Amino acid sequence: GRLCWRGRGSERQSVGTNDRPMAAVTSASPFARASPKMIDAAAAAASGRPLKLLTLLLVVQGDRVLLGMKKRGFGMGKYNGYGGKVEAGETVLEGALRELHEEAGIKATDATPRGRMLFEFRGEETVMDVRVFSASAFEGEPTESEEMTTEWFGVDKLPFDRMWADDRHWFPILLDGGFFRGYFEFEKDEIVDGVLERTADADTALKAFGASK
């Protein structure tokens, strides 16, 4: 069934638009207040579908975030953190660190798991199972690669209009030091439905939708 955002009490908001204004990122977003029952409904919607395990690592230092614009392939032209597929024989963390090094030329030294997101794109057979990490310390100098640029943005100047539509909803939780889990359904670049929950810790977030790898 269709999912919608629910806040506490009677507060309720739809995620069927991509034009919510957000001049600055805060932790007060109503999109971080989903009912656990809705998270369970999202998991049920994805049950039986093959999951594609992916990583996403955000480097955050103080009031700035390192983002890259995708230069080719899926998501070309959009700004994002760094990540990709987990290779055979790798742990999820090892995959996240490798992708960051390949795409941005740096080695994170304090990567921490922050969340788990499922992304369903209409017409696609697989559901993307994305494990989200953050890091603040790294070795090396951010360097543009064949796949991604490297640019620092202030947390109050993040280019949400050039990022995936879901980012503006969970970035506030990540930048606030929190943990989260969620599910988004897309029709091309547009959010059709979604649900997002701030969790108490990383274990709760990563064990969403079944056992964590």
Coordinates of C-alpha atoms in Angstrom, one line a residue:
G1 CA 0.0 0.0 0.0
R2 CA 0.9 3.7 -0.2
L3 CA 3.0 5.1 2.6
C4 CA 2.9 8.6 3.9
W5 CA 4.8 10.6 6.5
R6 CA 3.2 10.7 10.0
G7 CA 4.2 13.0 12.8
R8 CA 3.3 12.9 16.4
G9 CA -0.3 13.3 17.3
S10 CA -2.4 14.6 14.3
E11 CA 0.7 16.0 12.5
R12 CA 0.9 14.5 9.1
Q13 CA 2.9 15.4 6.0
S14 CA 3.2 14.0 2.5
V15 CA 6.5 13.4 0.8
G16 CA 5.1 13.6 -2.7
T17 CA 7.0 16.8 -3.5
N18 CA 10.7 17.7 -3.9
D19 CA 10.4 21.5 -3.3
R20 CA 10.3 21.8 0.5
P21 CA 12.3 24.9 1.4
M22 CA 15.3 24.2 3.6
A23 CA 17.7 27.1 3.9
A24 CA 19.5 25.5 6.8
V25 CA 19.6 21.9 8.1
T26 CA 18.2 21.4 11.6
S27 CA 17.2 18.4 13.7
A28 CA 13.6 19.5 14.0
S29 CA 12.3 18.0 10.8
P30 CA 8.9 16.4 11.2
F31 CA 10.0 13.8 8.7
A32 CA 12.0 12.1 11.4
R33 CA 8.9 11.1 13.4
A34 CA 7.5 8.0 11.7
S35 CA 5.5 5.4 13.5
P36 CA 7.4 2.1 13.9
K37 CA 4.3 0.4 12.4
M38 CA 4.9 2.3 9.2
I39 CA 8.5 1.2 9.2
D40 CA 7.2 -2.4 9.5
A41 CA 4.8 -1.8 6.6
A42 CA 7.7 -0.5 4.5
A43 CA 9.7 -3.7 5.3
A44 CA 6.7 -5.8 4.3
A45 CA 6.4 -3.9 1.0
A46 CA 10.0 -4.9 0.2
S47 CA 9.8 -8.5 1.4
G48 CA 10.5 -11.1 -1.3
R49 CA 12.3 -8.6 -3.4
P50 CA 16.0 -9.0 -4.1
L51 CA 18.1 -6.5 -2.2
K52 CA 21.2 -4.9 -3.7
L53 CA 23.7 -4.1 -0.9
L54 CA 25.3 -0.6 -1.2
T55 CA 27.2 1.9 1.0
L56 CA 27.1 5.6 1.4
L57 CA 29.7 7.5 3.4
L58 CA 29.4 11.2 4.4
V59 CA 32.5 13.1 5.5
V60 CA 31.4 15.8 8.0
Q61 CA 33.8 18.2 9.6
G62 CA 32.3 20.8 11.9
D63 CA 29.9 22.9 9.9
R64 CA 31.0 21.5 6.5
V65 CA 30.2 18.4 4.5
L66 CA 32.2 16.8 1.6
L67 CA 30.0 16.0 -1.4
G68 CA 30.7 14.8 -4.9
M69 CA 28.8 15.4 -8.1
K70 CA 28.4 12.1 -10.0
K71 CA 30.0 12.4 -13.4
R72 CA 28.7 9.2 -15.0
G73 CA 26.2 6.3 -14.5
F74 CA 23.4 6.2 -12.0
G75 CA 22.7 9.5 -10.4
M76 CA 24.8 11.5 -12.9
G77 CA 24.7 15.2 -12.3
K78 CA 23.6 14.8 -8.7
Y79 CA 25.6 15.6 -5.5
N80 CA 25.9 12.8 -3.0
G81 CA 28.2 11.2 -0.5
Y82 CA 30.6 8.5 -1.6
G83 CA 29.8 4.9 -1.9
G84 CA 28.7 2.0 -4.1
K85 CA 28.5 -1.8 -4.2
V86 CA 30.0 -4.1 -1.5
E87 CA 32.3 -6.5 -3.2
A88 CA 32.5 -10.3 -2.5
G89 CA 34.6 -10.9 0.6
E90 CA 34.2 -7.4 2.0
T91 CA 32.4 -6.3 5.1
V92 CA 30.0 -3.4 4.6
L93 CA 32.5 -1.1 6.4
E94 CA 35.4 -2.3 4.2
G95 CA 33.2 -1.6 1.1
A96 CA 32.4 1.9 2.3
L97 CA 36.0 2.8 3.0
R98 CA 37.1 1.4 -0.3
E99 CA 34.5 3.3 -2.3
L100 CA 35.4 6.6 -0.5
H101 CA 39.1 6.1 -1.3
E102 CA 38.4 5.2 -5.0
E103 CA 36.0 8.1 -5.5
A104 CA 37.5 10.9 -3.4
G105 CA 41.1 9.8 -2.8
I106 CA 40.9 9.8 1.0
K107 CA 40.9 7.2 3.8
A108 CA 38.4 7.7 6.6
T109 CA 39.8 6.7 10.0
D110 CA 36.7 7.0 12.2
A111 CA 33.8 5.8 10.0
T112 CA 30.7 5.2 12.1
P113 CA 27.4 3.4 11.0
R114 CA 24.5 5.8 11.1
G115 CA 21.6 4.3 9.3
R116 CA 20.0 2.0 6.8
M117 CA 17.8 3.0 3.9
L118 CA 15.8 1.0 1.4
F119 CA 15.2 2.6 -2.0
E120 CA 12.7 1.2 -4.5
F121 CA 12.6 2.5 -8.0
R122 CA 9.4 1.7 -10.0
G123 CA 10.2 -0.6 -12.8
E124 CA 13.3 -2.0 -11.2
E125 CA 13.4 -5.6 -9.9
T126 CA 15.8 -5.0 -7.0
V127 CA 15.5 -2.8 -3.9
M128 CA 18.6 -0.8 -3.0
D129 CA 19.7 -1.6 0.6
V130 CA 22.0 1.3 1.5
R131 CA 24.1 1.4 4.7
V132 CA 24.9 4.9 5.7
F133 CA 28.2 5.9 7.5
S134 CA 29.7 9.2 8.6
A135 CA 33.3 10.1 9.3
S136 CA 35.1 13.3 10.4
A137 CA 38.7 12.3 10.3
F138 CA 40.6 11.1 7.2
E139 CA 44.0 10.8 5.7
G140 CA 44.9 12.4 2.3
E141 CA 43.5 15.2 0.3
P142 CA 40.1 15.1 -1.3
T143 CA 40.7 14.6 -5.0
E144 CA 38.4 14.4 -8.0
S145 CA 38.1 11.0 -9.6
E146 CA 36.8 9.8 -12.9
E147 CA 33.4 9.2 -11.2
M148 CA 33.0 12.0 -8.6
T149 CA 34.0 15.5 -7.9
T150 CA 35.0 16.7 -4.4
E151 CA 33.5 19.8 -3.0
W152 CA 33.0 21.2 0.6
F153 CA 29.6 22.7 1.4
G154 CA 28.5 24.5 4.6
V155 CA 25.7 22.7 6.4
D156 CA 23.5 25.8 5.7
K157 CA 24.3 25.7 2.0
L158 CA 23.8 22.1 1.0
P159 CA 22.7 21.8 -2.6
F160 CA 19.5 19.9 -2.0
D161 CA 18.1 21.1 -5.3
R162 CA 20.9 19.1 -7.0
M163 CA 20.7 16.0 -4.7
W164 CA 18.4 13.0 -4.4
A165 CA 15.1 14.2 -3.1
D166 CA 15.3 12.0 0.1
D167 CA 18.5 13.6 1.3
R168 CA 16.9 16.7 2.7
H169 CA 14.8 14.5 5.0
W170 CA 17.5 12.4 6.7
F171 CA 20.5 14.7 6.5
P172 CA 19.3 16.7 9.6
I173 CA 19.4 13.5 11.7
L174 CA 22.8 12.6 10.5
L175 CA 24.2 16.1 11.1
D176 CA 22.6 16.1 14.5
G177 CA 24.6 13.0 15.4
G178 CA 21.6 10.7 15.3
F179 CA 20.7 7.3 13.8
F180 CA 17.9 6.4 11.4
R181 CA 16.2 3.9 9.1
G182 CA 13.8 4.5 6.3
Y183 CA 12.2 3.4 3.0
F184 CA 11.6 5.5 -0.1
E185 CA 9.8 4.7 -3.3
F186 CA 10.8 6.7 -6.4
E187 CA 9.3 7.3 -9.8
K188 CA 12.5 8.3 -11.6
D189 CA 13.8 11.3 -9.6
E190 CA 10.5 11.9 -7.7
I191 CA 9.6 10.5 -4.3
V192 CA 6.3 8.7 -4.5
D193 CA 6.1 7.4 -0.9
G194 CA 8.4 7.1 2.0
V195 CA 8.8 6.6 5.7
L196 CA 11.7 7.6 8.0
E197 CA 12.4 7.0 11.7
R198 CA 15.1 8.3 14.0
T199 CA 16.4 5.3 16.1
A200 CA 18.0 5.1 19.5
D201 CA 21.3 3.7 18.2
A202 CA 23.1 2.2 15.2
D203 CA 22.2 -1.4 16.0
T204 CA 18.5 -0.6 15.8
A205 CA 18.9 1.2 12.5
L206 CA 21.0 -1.5 10.9
K207 CA 18.8 -4.4 12.0
A208 CA 15.8 -2.8 10.4
F209 CA 14.1 -4.9 7.7
G210 CA 15.7 -8.1 8.9
A211 CA 19.1 -9.2 10.2
S212 CA 22.0 -6.9 9.5
K213 CA 25.0 -8.2 7.5

